[in-house]
Short mmCIF file of C-alpha atoms in Angstrom, two decimals:
data_model
loop_
_atom_site.label_atom_id
_atom_site.label_comp_id
_atom_site.label_asym_id
_atom_site.label_seq_id
_atom_site.Cartn_x
_atom_site.Cartn_y
_atom_site.Cartn_z
CA MET V 1 128.07 59.78 50.98
CA LYS V 2 127.07 62.01 48.07
CA ILE V 3 126.71 65.57 49.32
CA GLY V 4 125.26 68.49 47.39
CA VAL V 5 126.40 72.01 48.25
CA GLU V 6 124.89 75.38 47.30
CA ALA V 7 128.27 76.67 46.15
CA ARG V 8 127.90 80.28 45.03
CA THR V 9 130.04 81.37 47.96
CA LEU V 10 133.00 79.38 46.56
CA PHE V 11 133.22 81.44 43.38
CA GLY V 12 135.34 84.58 43.14
CA THR V 13 138.88 85.44 44.09
CA PRO V 14 139.85 85.88 46.80
CA LEU V 15 137.25 84.16 48.94
CA THR V 16 135.71 86.15 51.78
CA GLY V 17 134.66 84.88 55.23
CA LEU V 18 131.80 82.52 54.37
CA GLY V 19 133.59 81.31 51.25
CA ASN V 20 136.69 80.46 53.28
CA TYR V 21 134.59 78.69 55.89
CA THR V 22 132.79 76.60 53.27
CA TRP V 23 135.96 75.75 51.37
CA ASN V 24 137.85 74.66 54.48
CA ILE V 25 135.01 72.61 55.93
CA LEU V 26 134.55 70.78 52.60
CA GLN V 27 138.26 70.02 52.46
CA GLY V 28 138.01 68.69 56.00
CA LEU V 29 135.08 66.46 54.99
CA GLN V 30 137.09 64.93 52.17
CA ARG V 31 140.14 64.38 54.39
CA THR V 32 138.22 62.77 57.23
CA GLN V 33 135.41 61.00 55.33
CA PRO V 34 136.97 58.98 52.48
CA ASP V 35 133.57 58.10 51.00
CA THR V 36 132.56 61.74 50.52
CA GLU V 37 131.63 62.89 47.01
CA LEU V 38 130.78 66.58 46.59
CA LEU V 39 128.54 68.14 43.95
CA LEU V 40 128.89 71.93 43.94
CA TYR V 41 125.89 73.78 42.47
CA ALA V 42 126.26 77.24 40.93
CA PRO V 43 124.84 79.32 38.06
CA SER V 44 126.55 78.93 34.69
CA SER V 45 127.61 82.58 34.86
CA LEU V 46 130.01 81.76 37.74
CA LYS V 47 133.24 80.19 36.50
CA ASP V 48 136.03 81.25 38.86
CA CYS V 49 136.25 78.25 41.20
CA SER V 50 139.25 75.98 41.65
CA LEU V 51 138.78 72.41 42.85
CA ARG V 52 142.28 72.30 44.32
CA GLY V 53 142.10 70.41 47.59
CA LEU V 54 138.76 68.80 46.67
CA PRO V 55 139.72 65.67 44.71
CA ARG V 56 136.26 64.11 44.83
CA ALA V 57 134.23 67.15 43.83
CA ARG V 58 132.40 68.23 40.69
CA ILE V 59 130.88 71.57 39.73
CA ARG V 60 127.29 71.37 38.54
CA HIS V 61 126.23 74.42 36.51
CA SER V 62 122.78 75.34 35.28
CA GLY V 63 120.98 78.30 33.80
CA SER V 64 122.06 80.61 31.00
CA HIS V 65 124.80 83.22 31.39
CA LEU V 66 122.11 85.91 31.31
CA GLY V 67 119.77 84.10 33.69
CA PRO V 68 119.30 84.54 37.44
CA LYS V 69 122.51 84.48 39.50
CA GLY V 70 121.55 85.05 43.12
CA TYR V 71 119.08 83.61 45.58
CA PHE V 72 116.40 83.36 42.90
CA TRP V 73 118.70 80.88 41.13
CA THR V 74 119.16 78.97 44.39
CA LYS V 75 115.45 78.77 45.14
CA PHE V 76 114.03 78.09 41.68
CA VAL V 77 116.69 77.02 39.14
CA SER V 78 119.21 74.77 40.91
CA TRP V 79 116.43 72.25 41.58
CA ARG V 80 116.58 71.13 37.94
CA LEU V 81 120.05 69.70 38.51
CA ILE V 82 119.65 68.48 42.07
CA ARG V 83 116.64 66.28 41.35
CA LYS V 84 118.74 64.24 38.88
CA ASP V 85 121.77 63.61 41.11
CA ASN V 86 120.53 61.13 43.74
CA LEU V 87 122.09 62.99 46.67
CA ASP V 88 122.28 61.67 50.22
CA VAL V 89 122.14 65.13 51.82
CA PHE V 90 122.31 68.80 50.82
CA ILE V 91 124.29 71.56 52.58
CA ALA V 92 123.12 75.19 52.40
CA PRO V 93 126.02 77.41 53.57
CA ARG V 94 123.91 80.56 53.06
CA VAL V 95 120.91 78.96 54.82
CA LEU V 96 118.54 79.32 51.86
CA TYR V 97 117.92 76.20 49.76
CA PRO V 98 115.76 75.23 46.76
CA TYR V 99 112.02 74.89 46.93
CA TRP V 100 110.84 71.27 46.73
CA ILE V 101 114.29 69.83 47.58
CA ARG V 102 113.15 68.22 50.84
CA ARG V 103 110.86 65.96 48.82
CA ILE V 104 113.92 64.02 47.69
CA VAL V 105 116.89 64.83 49.96
CA PRO V 106 117.43 66.02 53.56
CA VAL V 107 118.80 69.55 53.98
CA VAL V 108 121.29 70.97 56.49
CA PRO V 109 121.62 74.78 56.49
CA ILE V 110 124.66 76.41 58.09
CA VAL V 111 123.66 79.50 60.07
CA CYS V 112 126.63 81.87 60.08
CA ASP V 113 124.87 84.96 61.41
CA LEU V 114 121.50 86.50 62.15
CA ASN V 115 121.97 89.80 60.36
CA ILE V 116 118.44 89.64 58.98
CA TYR V 117 117.08 90.04 62.53
CA LEU V 118 119.83 92.00 64.29
CA CYS V 119 120.98 94.50 61.65
CA PRO V 120 118.90 94.12 58.46
CA ASP V 121 119.47 97.73 57.38
CA LEU V 122 123.20 97.01 57.06
CA MET V 123 122.70 94.14 54.58
CA PRO V 124 122.87 94.47 50.79
CA LYS V 125 119.34 95.09 49.51
CA GLY V 126 119.02 91.87 47.50
CA THR V 127 120.23 89.72 50.38
CA ARG V 128 117.93 91.49 52.83
CA THR V 129 114.93 90.88 50.57
CA SER V 130 115.71 87.20 50.02
CA TYR V 131 116.39 86.48 53.67
CA GLY V 132 113.27 88.37 54.67
CA LEU V 133 111.23 86.10 52.41
CA TRP V 134 112.79 82.72 53.14
CA PHE V 135 115.24 82.63 56.08
CA LYS V 136 112.73 81.75 58.80
CA SER V 137 110.90 79.04 56.86
CA ASP V 138 114.12 77.45 55.56
CA VAL V 139 115.54 77.24 59.09
CA LEU V 140 112.38 75.87 60.68
CA LYS V 141 111.78 73.27 57.95
CA ALA V 142 115.38 72.02 57.75
CA ASP V 143 116.15 68.42 58.71
CA ARG V 144 119.13 69.48 60.84
CA ILE V 145 120.72 72.88 61.56
CA VAL V 146 124.38 73.77 62.05
CA ALA V 147 125.58 77.05 63.60
CA ILE V 148 129.13 78.37 63.54
CA SER V 149 129.11 79.49 67.19
CA GLN V 150 127.25 78.81 70.40
CA GLY V 151 126.29 82.47 70.49
CA THR V 152 124.61 82.14 67.09
CA SER V 153 122.76 79.03 68.20
CA ASP V 154 121.56 80.75 71.38
CA ARG V 155 120.31 83.76 69.44
CA LEU V 156 118.58 81.45 66.93
CA LYS V 157 116.76 79.75 69.81
CA ARG V 158 115.62 83.10 71.24
CA ILE V 159 114.50 84.52 67.90
CA LEU V 160 113.02 81.51 66.08
CA GLY V 161 112.59 78.98 68.87
CA ARG V 162 114.97 76.44 67.34
CA ALA V 163 118.60 75.97 68.38
CA ALA V 164 121.26 74.40 66.20
CA ASP V 165 121.71 70.63 66.30
CA ALA V 166 125.49 71.10 66.33
CA ILE V 167 128.12 73.83 66.57
CA VAL V 168 130.71 73.60 63.80
CA LEU V 169 133.27 76.24 64.71
CA PRO V 170 135.44 77.87 62.08
CA ALA V 171 138.98 76.62 62.62
CA VAL V 172 142.31 78.28 61.99
CA SER V 173 144.66 76.76 59.43
CA ASP V 174 148.27 75.93 60.23
CA LEU V 175 149.32 79.05 58.31
CA TYR V 176 148.26 81.11 61.31
CA GLN V 177 150.97 80.73 63.93
CA PRO V 178 153.70 82.95 65.40
CA PRO V 179 155.98 83.89 62.48
CA THR V 180 159.74 84.05 62.33
CA THR V 181 161.60 87.29 63.04
CA ALA V 182 162.56 87.46 59.37
CA ALA V 183 158.89 87.24 58.30
CA LEU V 184 157.94 89.99 60.75
CA GLU V 185 160.64 92.30 59.45
CA SER V 186 159.80 91.52 55.84
CA VAL V 187 156.12 92.43 56.25
CA ARG V 188 156.94 95.60 58.20
CA GLU V 189 159.24 96.68 55.38
CA LYS V 190 156.80 95.66 52.63
CA TYR V 191 153.97 97.79 54.06
CA ASP V 192 156.17 100.54 55.51
CA LEU V 193 155.19 99.89 59.13
CA GLY V 194 158.18 101.20 61.01
CA GLY V 195 156.41 102.29 64.20
CA PRO V 196 153.61 100.97 66.41
CA TYR V 197 150.42 99.90 64.65
CA ILE V 198 147.05 98.30 65.25
CA VAL V 199 145.27 96.28 62.58
CA PHE V 200 141.75 95.48 61.42
CA VAL V 201 141.00 92.66 58.95
CA GLY V 202 137.62 92.26 57.26
CA THR V 203 135.23 93.74 54.72
CA LEU V 204 134.80 97.50 55.10
CA GLU V 205 131.04 97.47 55.64
CA PRO V 206 128.80 99.19 58.22
CA ARG V 207 128.46 96.31 60.70
CA LYS V 208 132.24 96.41 61.23
CA ASN V 209 131.85 99.83 62.93
CA LEU V 210 135.00 101.26 61.33
CA SER V 211 134.03 104.92 61.59
CA THR V 212 133.94 104.45 65.36
CA LEU V 213 137.29 102.67 65.29
CA ILE V 214 138.84 105.52 63.30
CA ALA V 215 137.51 108.07 65.80
CA ALA V 216 138.94 106.02 68.68
CA HIS V 217 142.26 105.71 66.88
CA GLN V 218 142.44 109.48 66.46
CA ALA V 219 141.67 109.89 70.18
CA VAL V 220 144.47 107.47 71.07
CA ASN V 221 146.95 109.46 68.99
CA LYS V 222 145.86 112.85 70.31
CA HIS V 223 148.37 112.95 73.16
CA ARG V 224 151.02 110.53 71.84
CA ALA V 225 154.43 111.59 70.59
CA ASP V 226 154.83 108.35 68.61
CA ALA V 227 151.62 108.03 66.61
CA VAL V 228 150.04 104.60 66.23
CA THR V 229 149.13 103.62 62.66
CA LEU V 230 145.74 102.02 61.99
CA VAL V 231 146.05 99.39 59.24
CA LEU V 232 142.85 98.36 57.43
CA VAL V 233 142.98 95.09 55.48
CA GLY V 234 140.06 94.00 53.29
CA LYS V 235 137.88 95.07 50.41
CA ARG V 236 135.47 97.97 50.45
CA GLY V 237 131.93 96.75 51.07
CA TRP V 238 128.41 98.09 50.72
CA ASN V 239 126.29 100.88 52.25
CA ASN V 240 129.34 102.67 53.61
CA LYS V 241 129.61 105.91 51.65
CA PRO V 242 130.64 108.14 54.62
CA LEU V 243 133.54 105.83 55.50
CA ILE V 244 134.72 105.62 51.92
CA GLU V 245 134.64 109.41 51.59
CA MET V 246 136.70 109.68 54.79
CA LEU V 247 139.29 107.22 53.48
CA ASP V 248 139.46 108.83 50.04
CA GLY V 249 140.02 112.20 51.69
CA GLY V 250 142.93 110.86 53.71
CA ILE V 251 143.06 110.30 57.48
CA PRO V 252 146.27 110.86 59.46
CA HIS V 253 148.07 107.61 60.29
CA VAL V 254 145.41 105.39 58.67
CA ARG V 255 146.64 102.93 56.03
CA GLU V 256 144.15 101.11 53.79
CA LEU V 257 145.87 98.08 52.26
CA GLY V 258 142.89 96.38 50.57
CA TYR V 259 143.47 92.68 49.97
CA ILE V 260 146.93 91.35 50.76
CA PRO V 261 148.38 87.85 50.24
CA GLU V 262 147.17 85.50 52.97
CA SER V 263 150.77 84.55 53.72
CA ASP V 264 151.34 88.15 54.89
CA LEU V 265 148.56 88.02 57.47
CA PRO V 266 150.31 86.01 60.23
CA PRO V 267 153.30 88.39 60.50
CA LEU V 268 150.96 91.38 60.15
CA TYR V 269 148.84 90.08 63.04
CA ALA V 270 151.84 89.11 65.17
CA GLY V 271 153.67 92.40 64.64
CA ALA V 272 150.70 94.55 65.62
CA ASP V 273 150.40 96.14 69.03
CA ALA V 274 146.78 95.00 68.87
CA PHE V 275 144.28 93.45 66.51
CA VAL V 276 140.98 95.32 66.82
CA MET V 277 137.54 93.95 65.93
CA PRO V 278 134.98 96.68 66.75
CA SER V 279 131.95 95.06 65.07
CA THR V 280 128.48 95.78 66.36
CA TYR V 281 127.64 92.14 65.59
CA GLU V 282 129.41 89.02 64.29
CA GLY V 283 128.32 85.44 63.80
CA TYR V 284 131.73 84.34 65.04
CA GLY V 285 134.73 86.56 64.20
CA MET V 286 137.24 84.55 62.19
CA PRO V 287 139.96 87.25 62.02
CA ALA V 288 140.01 87.41 65.83
CA ALA V 289 140.67 83.67 65.97
CA GLU V 290 143.43 84.03 63.36
CA ALA V 291 145.06 86.89 65.27
CA ARG V 292 144.88 84.92 68.52
CA ALA V 293 146.61 81.95 66.84
CA CYS V 294 149.46 84.24 65.74
CA GLY V 295 150.01 85.62 69.23
CA ALA V 296 148.36 89.01 68.74
CA LEU V 297 146.57 90.82 71.55
CA VAL V 298 142.92 91.13 70.53
CA VAL V 299 140.64 94.07 71.37
CA ALA V 300 137.06 93.13 70.50
CA THR V 301 133.46 94.09 71.09
CA ASP V 302 132.02 92.33 74.11
CA ILE V 303 129.50 89.95 72.51
CA PRO V 304 129.31 86.17 73.03
CA GLU V 305 130.38 85.29 69.49
CA LEU V 306 133.58 87.34 69.69
CA ARG V 307 134.36 85.94 73.13
CA GLU V 308 134.29 82.48 71.51
CA ALA V 309 136.60 83.57 68.70
CA ALA V 310 139.05 85.79 70.61
CA GLY V 311 139.57 83.68 73.72
CA ASP V 312 140.19 84.54 77.36
CA ALA V 313 143.28 86.69 76.81
CA ALA V 314 141.45 89.33 74.74
CA ILE V 315 140.33 92.78 75.90
CA PHE V 316 136.56 93.14 75.51
CA VAL V 317 134.99 96.59 75.17
CA ASP V 318 131.83 98.47 74.28
CA PRO V 319 131.71 99.29 70.54
CA THR V 320 131.85 103.04 71.24
CA VAL V 321 134.58 105.62 70.74
CA GLU V 322 135.19 105.69 74.49
CA GLY V 323 135.19 101.90 74.84
CA LEU V 324 137.53 101.31 71.91
CA THR V 325 139.84 104.13 72.98
CA LYS V 326 140.26 102.61 76.44
CA GLY V 327 140.73 99.13 75.01
CA ILE V 328 143.42 100.22 72.54
CA GLU V 329 145.23 102.28 75.16
CA GLN V 330 145.21 99.30 77.50
CA ALA V 331 146.53 97.01 74.75
CA LEU V 332 149.42 99.39 74.06
CA THR V 333 150.67 98.86 77.63
CA LEU V 334 150.42 95.06 77.74
CA PRO V 335 152.74 92.29 76.50
CA ARG V 336 151.51 90.05 73.73
CA PRO V 337 149.80 86.86 74.95
CA ALA V 338 150.80 83.31 74.09
CA ALA V 339 149.39 82.05 70.82
CA SER V 340 146.36 79.78 71.13
CA ARG V 341 143.76 78.19 68.89
CA SER V 342 140.58 76.14 69.13
CA GLN V 343 139.79 72.97 67.19
CA SER V 344 141.12 72.08 63.73
CA TRP V 345 139.16 72.05 60.48
CA ASP V 346 139.26 68.24 60.60
CA ASP V 347 137.66 68.33 64.06
CA SER V 348 134.95 70.64 62.73
CA ALA V 349 134.44 68.44 59.65
CA ARG V 350 133.90 65.35 61.82
CA ILE V 351 131.15 67.15 63.73
CA LEU V 352 129.50 68.22 60.46
CA ALA V 353 129.77 64.69 59.06
CA ARG V 354 127.96 63.32 62.11
CA VAL V 355 125.10 65.80 61.59
CA LEU V 356 124.90 64.95 57.88
CA ARG V 357 124.62 61.23 58.67
CA GLN V 358 121.89 61.98 61.21
CA ALA V 359 119.96 63.98 58.62
CA ARG V 360 120.33 61.21 56.04
CA ARG V 361 119.09 58.53 58.46
CA ALA V 362 116.18 60.67 59.61
#
């Protein structure tokens, strides 16, 4: 099966959430479906993409280096390549896909979140404009739809009247498991984490609700003799000037690490007194699933998508200062749970492959 992929999310180092999801699900397709050939479409200006782990994949570039790079390229330029390639099906990991493509090939968008309806003001301006123009029509006209969580599918049904045809959960790689004692000690020493700490992993953008988490963290420490450190892992995002000013000014017992090697994440998760995900909304919550697989105690906002990712052993709270404070204080008194995980990437890839074959036959 020859599969086209809108691949802009695969370019850039390191990959962020959607890029990691796309990369892993494509690897799973090639492992489990030996006949799979992948054509990855991206503007010529994007060059930083390794095909490691994708032996039957090719990058298809178009457009000049000075031409359109974003969703305009996806909607109006990529078509010039796609119409020549005799595809069996096309995957749109960012939902939006080229005009006219359904004349020649079935399309399967992957709905990772519904930010455009639930928190549009927190999206980058260009993304908000593009999704406002095309998200609804591209979902409703698609041959099949995939969602990354049941919660996302349920919201899609309520908002647009169409549920996903399949749920293809993000999986957790084998890297995420309880680490050795030596690895725990090494990471503690590397990042100077001698005392108790809680950790957040993700992009520092408004939907992650980090200002509220910082206020809750300060409240937790107010009456403690042994202060708990809050560790923030991830790049600085958009529309978050107040948070950035707070971090640049320095906050007691808050450590901003930025990106760290992925191999350091399992011991960082496992060594934490809690992993905290205070988001006001998530399409799934991949870091919560990773932390759970490493044996961390998860404190997360009580929404359906994070319940799917974090599992039954997590502490679920309101995304307020009071709610997060209570959740963190509770976590500090509890033992760490047993590590657990959901399905593998190969399991997820088999579900996606079934949907792609359905779209092709239809």
